[in-house]
Short mmCIF file of C-alpha atoms and ligand atoms in Angstrom, two decimals:
data_model
loop_
_atom_site.label_atom_id
_atom_site.label_comp_id
_atom_site.label_asym_id
_atom_site.label_seq_id
_atom_site.Cartn_x
_atom_site.Cartn_y
_atom_site.Cartn_z
CA UNK A 4 -3.83 -31.86 6.95
CA UNK A 5 -7.34 -31.50 8.35
CA UNK A 6 -8.09 -28.50 10.54
CA UNK A 7 -11.79 -28.34 11.18
CA UNK A 8 -11.96 -31.59 13.12
CA UNK A 9 -14.05 -30.08 15.92
CA UNK A 10 -16.62 -28.33 13.74
CA UNK A 11 -15.29 -24.92 14.62
CA UNK A 12 -17.61 -22.00 13.92
CA UNK A 13 -14.69 -19.70 13.13
CA UNK A 14 -11.19 -19.85 11.81
CA UNK A 15 -9.26 -16.84 13.07
CA UNK A 16 -6.03 -15.92 11.34
CA UNK A 17 -3.73 -14.07 13.74
CA UNK A 18 -3.63 -14.19 17.56
CA UNK A 19 -3.20 -10.42 17.98
CA UNK A 20 -5.68 -8.32 19.96
CA UNK A 21 -8.26 -8.29 17.17
CA UNK A 22 -8.31 -12.05 16.66
CA UNK A 23 -8.16 -12.89 20.38
CA UNK A 24 -11.01 -10.54 21.29
CA UNK A 25 -13.18 -11.84 18.48
CA UNK A 26 -12.57 -15.43 19.63
CA UNK A 27 -13.29 -14.56 23.26
CA UNK A 28 -16.54 -12.76 22.48
CA UNK A 29 -17.59 -15.57 20.13
CA UNK A 30 -16.91 -18.07 22.96
CA UNK A 31 -19.16 -16.04 25.25
CA UNK A 32 -21.87 -16.70 22.70
CA UNK A 33 -21.17 -20.43 22.63
CA UNK A 34 -19.15 -20.38 19.39
CA UNK A 35 -16.01 -22.41 18.91
CA UNK A 36 -12.90 -20.92 17.25
CA UNK A 37 -9.61 -22.18 15.94
CA UNK A 38 -6.94 -19.49 15.91
CA UNK A 39 -3.89 -19.98 13.74
CA UNK A 40 -0.85 -17.82 14.39
CA UNK A 41 2.38 -17.87 12.40
CA UNK A 42 4.51 -16.74 15.35
CA UNK A 43 5.34 -19.01 18.29
CA UNK A 44 3.18 -16.95 20.68
CA UNK A 45 -0.16 -15.16 21.04
CA UNK A 46 -0.82 -11.41 21.62
CA UNK A 47 0.55 -10.19 18.26
CA UNK A 48 2.63 -7.04 18.51
CA UNK A 49 1.47 -6.43 22.07
CA UNK A 50 3.36 -9.56 23.23
CA UNK A 51 5.38 -9.11 26.43
CA UNK A 52 7.55 -11.47 28.45
CA UNK A 53 9.25 -11.20 31.84
CA UNK A 54 12.99 -11.50 32.38
CA UNK A 55 14.97 -10.58 35.54
CA UNK A 56 11.63 -9.45 36.99
CA UNK A 57 11.31 -6.91 34.18
CA UNK A 58 8.39 -6.89 31.74
CA UNK A 59 9.81 -6.55 28.23
CA UNK A 60 7.60 -5.52 25.29
CA UNK A 61 9.04 -7.61 22.45
CA UNK A 62 7.69 -5.46 19.62
CA UNK A 63 8.28 -1.95 20.92
CA UNK A 64 6.83 0.05 23.79
CA UNK A 65 3.08 -0.43 24.14
CA UNK A 66 1.34 2.15 26.28
CA UNK A 67 -2.40 1.88 26.53
CA UNK A 68 -4.16 5.21 26.04
CA UNK A 69 -7.78 5.92 25.20
CA UNK A 70 -10.77 8.17 25.71
CA UNK A 71 -13.10 5.26 25.09
CA UNK A 72 -14.55 4.29 28.48
CA UNK A 73 -15.97 0.97 27.26
CA UNK A 74 -12.58 -0.08 25.88
CA UNK A 75 -10.81 1.04 29.06
CA UNK A 76 -13.25 -0.89 31.27
CA UNK A 77 -12.99 -3.85 28.91
CA UNK A 78 -9.22 -4.28 29.19
CA UNK A 79 -9.27 -3.72 32.93
CA UNK A 80 -11.41 -6.86 33.34
CA UNK A 81 -8.26 -8.83 32.57
CA UNK A 82 -5.44 -6.89 34.26
CA UNK A 83 -4.60 -4.17 36.72
CA UNK A 84 -3.18 -1.15 34.94
CA UNK A 85 -0.42 0.92 36.47
CA UNK A 86 -0.67 4.67 36.12
CA UNK A 87 2.26 4.94 33.70
CA UNK A 88 2.39 8.14 31.69
CA UNK A 89 4.84 8.23 28.82
CA UNK A 90 7.15 11.24 29.15
CA UNK A 91 9.58 10.92 26.29
CA UNK A 92 12.97 12.65 26.09
CA UNK A 93 14.41 13.57 22.69
CA UNK A 94 18.18 13.46 22.24
CA UNK A 95 19.27 15.61 19.30
CA UNK A 96 23.06 15.41 18.84
CA UNK A 97 23.60 15.28 22.61
CA UNK A 98 21.09 17.98 23.61
CA UNK A 99 17.97 16.87 25.45
CA UNK A 100 14.42 18.13 24.93
CA UNK A 101 11.08 17.19 26.40
CA UNK A 102 8.43 15.65 24.18
CA UNK A 103 5.72 16.00 23.10
CA UNK A 104 5.94 19.63 22.01
CA UNK A 105 5.03 21.73 25.01
CA UNK A 106 6.16 24.72 27.07
CA UNK A 107 9.16 22.76 28.39
CA UNK A 108 10.31 22.00 24.82
CA UNK A 109 9.82 25.62 23.78
CA UNK A 110 11.85 26.82 26.79
CA UNK A 111 14.64 24.33 26.02
CA UNK A 112 14.64 25.33 22.34
CA UNK A 113 14.22 29.12 22.60
CA UNK A 114 14.14 30.18 26.25
CA UNK A 115 10.54 31.34 25.85
CA UNK A 116 8.67 31.38 29.15
CA UNK A 117 5.07 32.28 28.34
CA UNK A 118 2.60 30.73 25.90
CA UNK A 119 2.42 34.01 23.96
CA UNK A 120 6.21 34.15 23.51
CA UNK A 121 6.22 30.58 22.22
CA UNK A 122 3.29 31.20 19.87
CA UNK A 123 4.97 34.32 18.49
CA UNK A 124 8.16 32.39 17.80
CA UNK A 125 6.27 29.60 16.02
CA UNK A 126 4.25 32.08 13.96
CA UNK A 127 7.39 33.96 12.92
CA UNK A 128 9.07 30.73 11.74
CA UNK A 129 5.93 29.47 10.05
CA UNK A 130 5.49 32.73 8.09
CA UNK A 131 9.11 32.68 6.97
CA UNK A 132 9.09 29.04 5.84
CA UNK A 133 5.58 28.63 4.43
CA UNK A 134 4.97 31.87 2.58
CA UNK A 135 2.50 30.33 0.14
CA UNK A 136 0.46 28.33 2.66
CA UNK A 137 -2.27 30.97 3.10
CA UNK A 138 -5.56 29.34 4.05
CA UNK A 139 -4.94 25.99 2.40
CA UNK A 140 -4.40 22.81 4.40
CA UNK A 141 -0.80 21.55 4.80
CA UNK A 142 -0.12 19.08 1.98
CA UNK A 143 2.44 16.84 3.65
CA UNK A 144 4.10 16.06 6.99
CA UNK A 145 6.76 18.75 6.62
CA UNK A 146 4.24 21.53 5.98
CA UNK A 147 2.02 20.24 8.75
CA UNK A 148 4.87 20.11 11.26
CA UNK A 149 6.22 23.57 10.43
CA UNK A 150 2.76 25.09 10.60
CA UNK A 151 2.24 23.56 14.05
CA UNK A 152 5.61 24.18 15.74
CA UNK A 153 7.92 26.14 13.42
CA UNK A 154 11.20 25.27 11.72
CA UNK A 155 13.61 24.86 14.66
CA UNK A 156 11.62 22.07 16.25
CA UNK A 157 10.88 20.57 12.85
CA UNK A 158 14.59 20.48 11.94
CA UNK A 159 15.82 19.14 15.29
CA UNK A 160 13.06 16.92 16.62
CA UNK A 161 11.01 15.81 13.63
CA UNK A 162 12.77 15.72 10.26
CA UNK A 163 15.58 13.26 11.07
CA UNK A 164 13.39 10.96 13.17
CA UNK A 165 10.57 10.94 10.66
CA UNK A 166 12.73 10.32 7.61
CA UNK A 167 14.54 7.38 9.18
CA UNK A 168 11.32 5.99 10.65
CA UNK A 169 9.48 6.05 7.32
CA UNK A 170 12.42 5.74 4.89
CA UNK A 171 11.30 8.68 2.78
CA UNK A 172 11.23 12.45 2.81
CA UNK A 173 8.86 14.23 5.16
CA UNK A 174 7.48 16.05 2.11
CA UNK A 175 6.34 12.67 0.78
CA UNK A 176 4.46 11.63 3.91
CA UNK A 177 0.84 12.30 4.89
CA UNK A 178 0.27 15.18 7.30
CA UNK A 179 -1.86 13.16 9.73
CA UNK A 180 1.14 11.19 11.05
CA UNK A 181 2.58 14.15 12.93
CA UNK A 182 -0.82 15.05 14.35
CA UNK A 183 -0.54 11.93 16.50
CA UNK A 184 1.68 14.01 18.79
CA UNK A 185 0.14 16.72 20.97
CA UNK A 186 1.27 20.36 20.76
CA UNK A 187 0.48 22.15 24.00
CA UNK A 188 1.03 25.57 25.44
CA UNK A 189 1.23 24.33 29.01
CA UNK A 190 4.11 22.71 30.90
CA UNK A 191 3.02 19.10 30.49
CA UNK A 192 5.22 16.26 29.15
CA UNK A 193 2.49 13.61 28.86
CA UNK A 194 2.99 12.03 25.41
CA UNK A 195 -0.75 11.40 25.00
CA UNK A 196 -3.85 13.53 25.50
CA UNK A 197 -6.09 10.62 26.45
CA UNK A 198 -7.93 10.50 29.75
CA UNK A 199 -7.17 6.82 30.46
CA UNK A 200 -3.55 5.64 30.27
CA UNK A 201 -1.36 2.89 31.67
CA UNK A 202 0.33 -0.46 31.20
CA UNK A 203 -1.00 -3.77 32.55
CA UNK A 204 1.03 -4.85 35.57
CA UNK A 205 2.76 -8.05 34.42
CA UNK A 206 2.34 -7.20 30.72
CA UNK A 207 -0.16 -7.70 27.92
CA UNK A 208 0.23 -11.42 27.16
CA UNK A 209 -1.65 -12.44 30.33
CA UNK A 210 -4.74 -10.56 29.10
CA UNK A 211 -5.04 -12.84 26.11
CA UNK A 212 -4.05 -15.97 28.07
CA UNK A 213 -6.89 -15.20 30.43
CA UNK A 214 -9.33 -14.86 27.55
CA UNK A 215 -8.38 -18.37 26.44
CA UNK A 216 -8.60 -19.89 29.89
CA UNK A 217 -11.99 -18.22 30.50
CA UNK A 218 -13.44 -19.49 27.23
CA UNK A 219 -14.59 -22.84 28.59
CA UNK A 220 -12.53 -24.75 26.03
CA UNK A 221 -14.10 -22.99 23.05
CA UNK A 222 -10.81 -21.47 21.80
CA UNK A 223 -8.01 -23.60 20.37
CA UNK A 224 -4.76 -22.09 19.15
CA UNK A 225 -2.21 -23.41 16.70
CA UNK A 226 0.98 -21.36 16.84
CA UNK A 227 3.79 -21.60 14.25
CA UNK A 228 1.10 -22.03 11.61
CA UNK A 229 0.97 -19.72 8.60
CA UNK A 230 -2.36 -19.31 6.84
CA UNK A 231 -0.63 -19.24 3.46
CA UNK A 232 0.89 -22.68 3.93
CA UNK A 233 -2.64 -24.13 3.99
CA UNK A 234 -4.77 -21.47 2.31
CA UNK A 235 -6.88 -23.64 0.00
CA UNK A 236 -7.58 -26.28 2.66
CA UNK A 237 -8.52 -23.66 5.22
CA UNK A 238 -10.78 -21.76 2.84
CA UNK A 239 -12.63 -24.93 1.96
CA UNK A 240 -12.92 -26.32 5.50
CA UNK A 241 -14.14 -23.28 7.41
CA UNK A 242 -17.54 -21.66 6.91
CA UNK A 243 -16.50 -18.34 8.46
CA UNK A 244 -13.07 -16.74 8.72
CA UNK A 245 -11.69 -13.73 10.58
CA UNK A 246 -8.48 -12.64 8.86
CA UNK A 247 -6.07 -10.20 10.54
CA UNK A 248 -3.01 -10.63 8.30
CA UNK A 249 -2.03 -8.42 5.35
CA UNK A 250 -4.97 -7.88 3.03
CA UNK A 251 -2.79 -7.57 -0.09
CA UNK A 252 -1.12 -10.90 0.65
CA UNK A 253 -4.55 -12.55 1.01
CA UNK A 254 -5.32 -11.53 -2.57
CA UNK A 255 -1.88 -12.57 -3.80
CA UNK A 256 -0.88 -8.90 -4.34
CA UNK A 257 -3.09 -8.80 -7.43
CA UNK A 258 -3.41 -4.99 -7.36
CA UNK A 259 0.22 -4.56 -6.33
CA UNK A 260 1.95 -4.51 -2.94
CA UNK A 261 0.77 -2.11 -0.29
CA UNK A 262 3.73 -0.42 1.35
CA UNK A 263 4.70 -1.21 4.92
CA UNK A 264 7.47 -0.16 7.23
CA UNK A 265 9.38 -2.75 9.18
CA UNK A 266 11.49 -2.65 12.35
CA UNK A 267 14.36 -4.51 13.94
CA UNK A 268 14.70 -4.69 17.73
CA UNK A 269 18.02 -5.17 19.48
CA UNK A 270 17.89 -5.89 23.21
CA UNK A 271 20.61 -6.08 25.87
CA UNK A 272 20.65 -7.10 29.52
CA UNK A 273 23.03 -4.76 31.34
CA UNK A 274 24.66 -5.03 34.77
CA UNK A 275 23.53 -1.53 35.47
CA UNK A 276 20.79 -0.44 37.78
CA UNK A 277 19.63 2.50 35.70
CA UNK A 278 20.96 2.97 32.18
CA UNK A 279 19.19 6.04 30.82
CA UNK A 280 16.92 7.33 33.61
CA UNK A 281 13.78 7.27 31.47
CA UNK A 282 11.46 4.74 29.82
CA UNK A 283 11.92 6.09 26.28
CA UNK A 284 14.60 8.27 24.73
CA UNK A 285 14.17 9.23 21.07
CA UNK A 286 17.22 9.90 18.89
CA UNK A 287 15.94 12.53 16.53
CA UNK A 288 19.01 13.16 14.34
CA UNK A 289 19.28 11.51 10.92
CA UNK A 290 22.62 9.73 11.58
CA UNK A 291 21.85 7.55 14.62
CA UNK A 292 20.46 4.40 12.98
CA UNK A 293 17.83 3.72 15.65
CA UNK A 294 14.84 5.92 16.48
CA UNK A 295 14.39 5.15 20.16
CA UNK A 296 15.80 3.30 23.14
CA UNK A 297 13.46 1.78 25.71
CA UNK A 298 14.56 0.87 29.23
CA UNK A 299 11.87 -1.53 30.37
CA UNK A 300 12.18 -1.28 34.15
CA UNK A 301 11.06 2.33 33.98
CA UNK A 302 7.66 1.33 32.58
CA UNK A 303 6.59 -0.21 35.86
CA UNK A 304 9.32 0.56 38.38
CA UNK A 305 9.05 -2.92 39.88
CA UNK A 306 12.38 -4.63 39.17
CA UNK A 307 15.33 -4.11 41.49
CA UNK A 308 17.94 -6.83 41.01
CA UNK A 309 20.74 -4.61 39.81
CA UNK A 310 20.13 -5.41 36.14
CA UNK A 311 18.36 -3.51 33.43
CA UNK A 312 17.12 -4.42 29.95
CA UNK A 313 17.19 -1.98 27.07
CA UNK A 314 15.94 -2.28 23.50
CA UNK A 315 17.01 -0.20 20.51
CA UNK A 316 14.40 0.16 17.76
CA UNK A 317 15.78 0.31 14.20
CA UNK A 318 13.45 1.16 11.33
CA UNK A 319 14.00 -0.85 8.16
CA UNK A 320 12.55 -1.27 4.69
CA UNK A 321 9.82 -3.85 4.41
CA UNK A 322 9.96 -6.74 1.97
CA UNK A 323 8.03 -10.01 1.89
CA UNK A 324 10.52 -11.69 4.24
CA UNK A 325 10.02 -9.07 7.00
CA UNK A 326 7.32 -8.25 9.52
CA UNK A 327 4.93 -5.48 8.45
CA UNK A 328 4.71 -3.19 11.47
CA UNK A 329 3.27 -0.01 10.01
CA UNK A 330 0.96 0.66 7.07
CA UNK A 331 2.04 3.69 5.03
CA UNK A 332 -1.30 5.44 4.61
CA UNK A 333 -0.45 7.84 1.80
CA UNK A 334 -2.62 8.59 -1.22
CA UNK A 335 -1.21 5.86 -3.46
CA UNK A 336 -1.57 3.11 -0.88
CA UNK A 337 -5.02 4.31 0.12
CA UNK A 338 -6.17 3.89 -3.49
CA UNK A 339 -4.67 0.39 -3.70
CA UNK A 340 -6.19 -0.57 -0.35
CA UNK A 341 -9.62 0.53 -1.58
CA UNK A 342 -9.35 -1.95 -4.44
CA UNK A 343 -8.54 -4.76 -2.01
CA UNK A 344 -11.38 -3.73 0.32
CA UNK A 345 -13.76 -3.72 -2.65
CA UNK A 346 -12.81 -7.17 -3.89
CA UNK A 347 -13.03 -8.43 -0.31
CA UNK A 348 -16.62 -7.16 -0.06
CA UNK A 349 -17.56 -8.48 -3.46
CA UNK A 350 -16.01 -11.93 -3.40
CA UNK A 351 -15.39 -12.97 0.21
CA UNK A 352 -18.71 -12.70 2.01
CA UNK A 353 -17.66 -15.39 4.53
CA UNK A 354 -14.44 -13.60 5.51
CA UNK A 355 -14.11 -10.58 7.80
CA UNK A 356 -10.91 -8.56 7.45
CA UNK A 357 -9.84 -6.83 10.67
CA UNK A 358 -7.01 -5.29 12.63
CA UNK A 359 -4.03 -3.16 11.66
CA UNK A 360 -3.03 -5.31 8.68
CA UNK A 361 -6.46 -6.56 7.61
CA UNK A 362 -7.78 -2.99 7.43
CA UNK A 363 -4.42 -1.37 6.56
CA UNK A 364 -4.91 1.34 9.21
CA UNK A 365 -2.44 2.92 11.65
CA UNK A 366 -4.56 1.64 14.54
CA UNK A 367 -3.52 1.92 18.17
CA UNK A 368 -4.57 -0.86 20.55
CA UNK A 369 -7.69 0.92 21.79
CA UNK A 370 -8.87 1.47 18.21
CA UNK A 371 -8.28 -2.19 17.36
CA UNK A 372 -10.23 -3.29 20.42
CA UNK A 373 -13.06 -0.93 19.55
CA UNK A 374 -13.06 -2.22 15.98
CA UNK A 375 -13.05 -5.84 17.16
CA UNK A 376 -16.01 -5.18 19.49
CA UNK A 377 -17.92 -3.47 16.69
CA UNK A 378 -17.23 -6.43 14.42
CA UNK A 379 -18.65 -8.70 17.14
CA UNK A 380 -21.71 -6.42 17.37
CA UNK A 381 -22.32 -6.85 13.65
CA UNK A 382 -21.60 -10.55 13.54
CA UNK A 383 -23.95 -11.37 16.42
CA UNK A 384 -26.57 -8.63 15.85
CA UNK A 385 -25.76 -7.00 19.16
CA UNK A 386 -27.27 -3.54 19.77
CA UNK A 387 -24.92 -0.56 19.54
CA UNK A 388 -25.50 0.43 23.16
CA UNK A 389 -24.56 -3.01 24.54
CA UNK A 390 -21.53 -2.62 26.82
CA UNK A 391 -18.98 -5.43 26.46
CA UNK A 392 -17.12 -4.38 29.58
CA UNK A 393 -19.94 -5.55 31.83
CA UNK A 394 -20.15 -9.03 30.47
CA UNK A 395 -17.12 -11.10 31.52
CA UNK A 396 -17.20 -14.91 31.37
CA UNK A 397 -16.80 -16.31 34.87
CA UNK A 398 -13.74 -18.52 34.96
CA UNK A 399 -14.20 -22.23 35.67
CA UNK A 400 -11.52 -22.12 38.34
P1 FAD B 524 -1.20 -7.59 15.46
O1 FAD B 524 -0.93 -7.30 16.88
O2 FAD B 524 -0.18 -7.25 14.44
O3 FAD B 524 -1.53 -9.15 15.34
C1 FAD B 524 -1.71 -9.79 14.10
C2 FAD B 524 -1.24 -11.22 14.26
O4 FAD B 524 -1.53 -11.93 13.04
C3 FAD B 524 0.28 -11.33 14.45
O5 FAD B 524 0.55 -12.09 15.62
C4 FAD B 524 0.77 -12.01 13.19
O6 FAD B 524 1.89 -12.85 13.42
C5 FAD B 524 -0.46 -12.81 12.78
N1 FAD B 524 -0.47 -13.13 11.35
C6 FAD B 524 -0.31 -12.26 10.31
N2 FAD B 524 -0.33 -12.92 9.15
C7 FAD B 524 -0.54 -14.24 9.46
C8 FAD B 524 -0.65 -15.41 8.67
N3 FAD B 524 -0.52 -15.38 7.35
N4 FAD B 524 -0.85 -16.60 9.30
C9 FAD B 524 -0.95 -16.65 10.65
N5 FAD B 524 -0.84 -15.55 11.44
C10 FAD B 524 -0.65 -14.37 10.85
N6 FAD B 524 -0.63 0.81 20.19
C11 FAD B 524 -0.97 1.51 21.30
O7 FAD B 524 -2.15 1.62 21.61
N7 FAD B 524 -0.01 2.08 22.12
C12 FAD B 524 1.32 1.99 21.84
O8 FAD B 524 2.15 2.51 22.59
C13 FAD B 524 1.71 1.26 20.67
N8 FAD B 524 3.02 1.15 20.35
C14 FAD B 524 3.37 0.46 19.23
C15 FAD B 524 4.73 0.36 18.94
C16 FAD B 524 5.14 -0.34 17.82
C17 FAD B 524 6.59 -0.42 17.49
C18 FAD B 524 4.16 -0.96 16.97
C19 FAD B 524 4.59 -1.70 15.73
C20 FAD B 524 2.81 -0.86 17.26
C21 FAD B 524 2.40 -0.15 18.39
N9 FAD B 524 1.05 -0.04 18.74
C22 FAD B 524 0.69 0.68 19.86
C23 FAD B 524 -0.02 -0.63 17.88
C24 FAD B 524 -0.44 -2.05 18.32
O9 FAD B 524 0.67 -2.91 18.20
C25 FAD B 524 -1.57 -2.49 17.39
O10 FAD B 524 -2.67 -1.60 17.49
C26 FAD B 524 -2.12 -3.90 17.72
O11 FAD B 524 -1.12 -4.83 17.95
C27 FAD B 524 -2.95 -4.36 16.54
O12 FAD B 524 -3.57 -5.57 16.80
P2 FAD B 524 -3.93 -6.56 15.60
O13 FAD B 524 -4.61 -7.75 16.21
O14 FAD B 524 -4.64 -5.82 14.55
O15 FAD B 524 -2.53 -6.93 14.93
N1 UDP B 525 7.92 11.85 15.55
C1 UDP B 525 9.00 12.69 15.39
N2 UDP B 525 9.91 12.81 16.40
C2 UDP B 525 9.79 12.14 17.55
C3 UDP B 525 8.68 11.28 17.73
C4 UDP B 525 7.76 11.15 16.69
O1 UDP B 525 9.15 13.30 14.33
O2 UDP B 525 10.66 12.30 18.43
C5 UDP B 525 6.96 11.72 14.43
C6 UDP B 525 7.37 10.57 13.49
O3 UDP B 525 7.01 10.93 12.17
C7 UDP B 525 6.49 9.46 14.00
C8 UDP B 525 5.21 10.21 14.33
O4 UDP B 525 5.68 11.44 14.90
O5 UDP B 525 6.28 8.45 13.02
C9 UDP B 525 4.27 9.53 15.30
O6 UDP B 525 4.99 9.24 16.49
P1 UDP B 525 4.52 8.09 17.48
O7 UDP B 525 5.41 8.15 18.68
O8 UDP B 525 3.06 8.18 17.67
O9 UDP B 525 4.88 6.79 16.60
P2 UDP B 525 4.72 5.23 16.91
O10 UDP B 525 4.83 5.05 18.40
O11 UDP B 525 3.40 4.81 16.34
O12 UDP B 525 5.88 4.64 16.17
#
């Protein structure tokens, strides 16, 4: 099979945000790309579709949140964002708590009413549980969590969720994972601290469709096409490649497998106007096999046909037959990744590795977009202060 029939400038492996943005920005600069994608659709894990007037996120809830003004302006060129703020409820064995950890959670857990009362309670629990911590940094997720919010919240809202999500003990996980969640001493249930937040009205897929239609024919996409089914041909036919798949797979796992965590999603359409009264409910005990339940109509409040769609998210072990959703950025994997990054630099000067899997980083969408734009800056010698958000291609139509 011949791929580079149109003298493409780039082969892009993966039609997720990283690959799509690179192709779009390359098209702005007159460069032609072929994107190959092993799934039947574009948009990677941000893919959404609409059913019963409800926008469903096929690979888990995707809420856009960032402090990066350029990235925020960039995505808003392609869609109108609603003002959705994620306000997650935790269900621990039938009792409900507000997330992230804030004055509401502390009141629900302990009846404390002032910041000082809550801080005293946390300090008391921290001292009792982590006697030897002293001035040293927490060594793992459990120590980090207890030092931030004490043992009660750790036991009820973190331990069970974390251990089923990651498939290992919280003492064997890196501390940074729990620092994704805010801890606040005000009454504020916003799951993120970022200034700019929302979800594109109509979903994410349209953003990437628009990039293709605005590219003046310079982007072609082959879906249902796996790079590894044609690796040698593709490597020999294309002068420059952007690769957003798993970096260890690219190198045939020669330094060993990196670890990933996988997920399984189970969705249901219900003849029920309002199933759970909130967009996301987390099940934080160890026994419930899923971590969270999303009810999609609550992400935009638009649908009203008497039906609702819910999705349960089940964590599962990763193996080579499953999708790699999360990198596990612990010490061991970080060392292995460094070996792959080194061999990539040394032997693959015509290939750029990017995105969550190519860089093996727990990137959110805004970080991936920022990384993609920086990669474009390097590739095209664009000055650091150039603002991509003010540079949209005018559509032909
Ligand atoms: P991806 O979106 O993973 O795209 C990579 C693409 O490459 C995929 O389509 C894949 O099929 C394709 N591919 C891989 N290997 C091959 C191959 N061999 N051949 C051909 N194609 C290949 N971020 C947020 O900002 N907010 C959120 O609320 C949020 N929620 C999330 C919830 C879940 C459950 C998950 C898993 C992620 C979430 N994210 C969230 C992160 C977000 O999904 C990623 O930041 C983003 O999708 C990364 O973009 P990417 O292009 O690097 O990778
Ligand atoms: N977490 C938890 N309890 C919760 C929600 C999150 O212990 O109710 C922990 C868990 O370890 C999780 C991490 O916080 O992996 C980060 O949560 P986030 O919601 O950012 O995870 P993601 O949306 O990326 O899966």
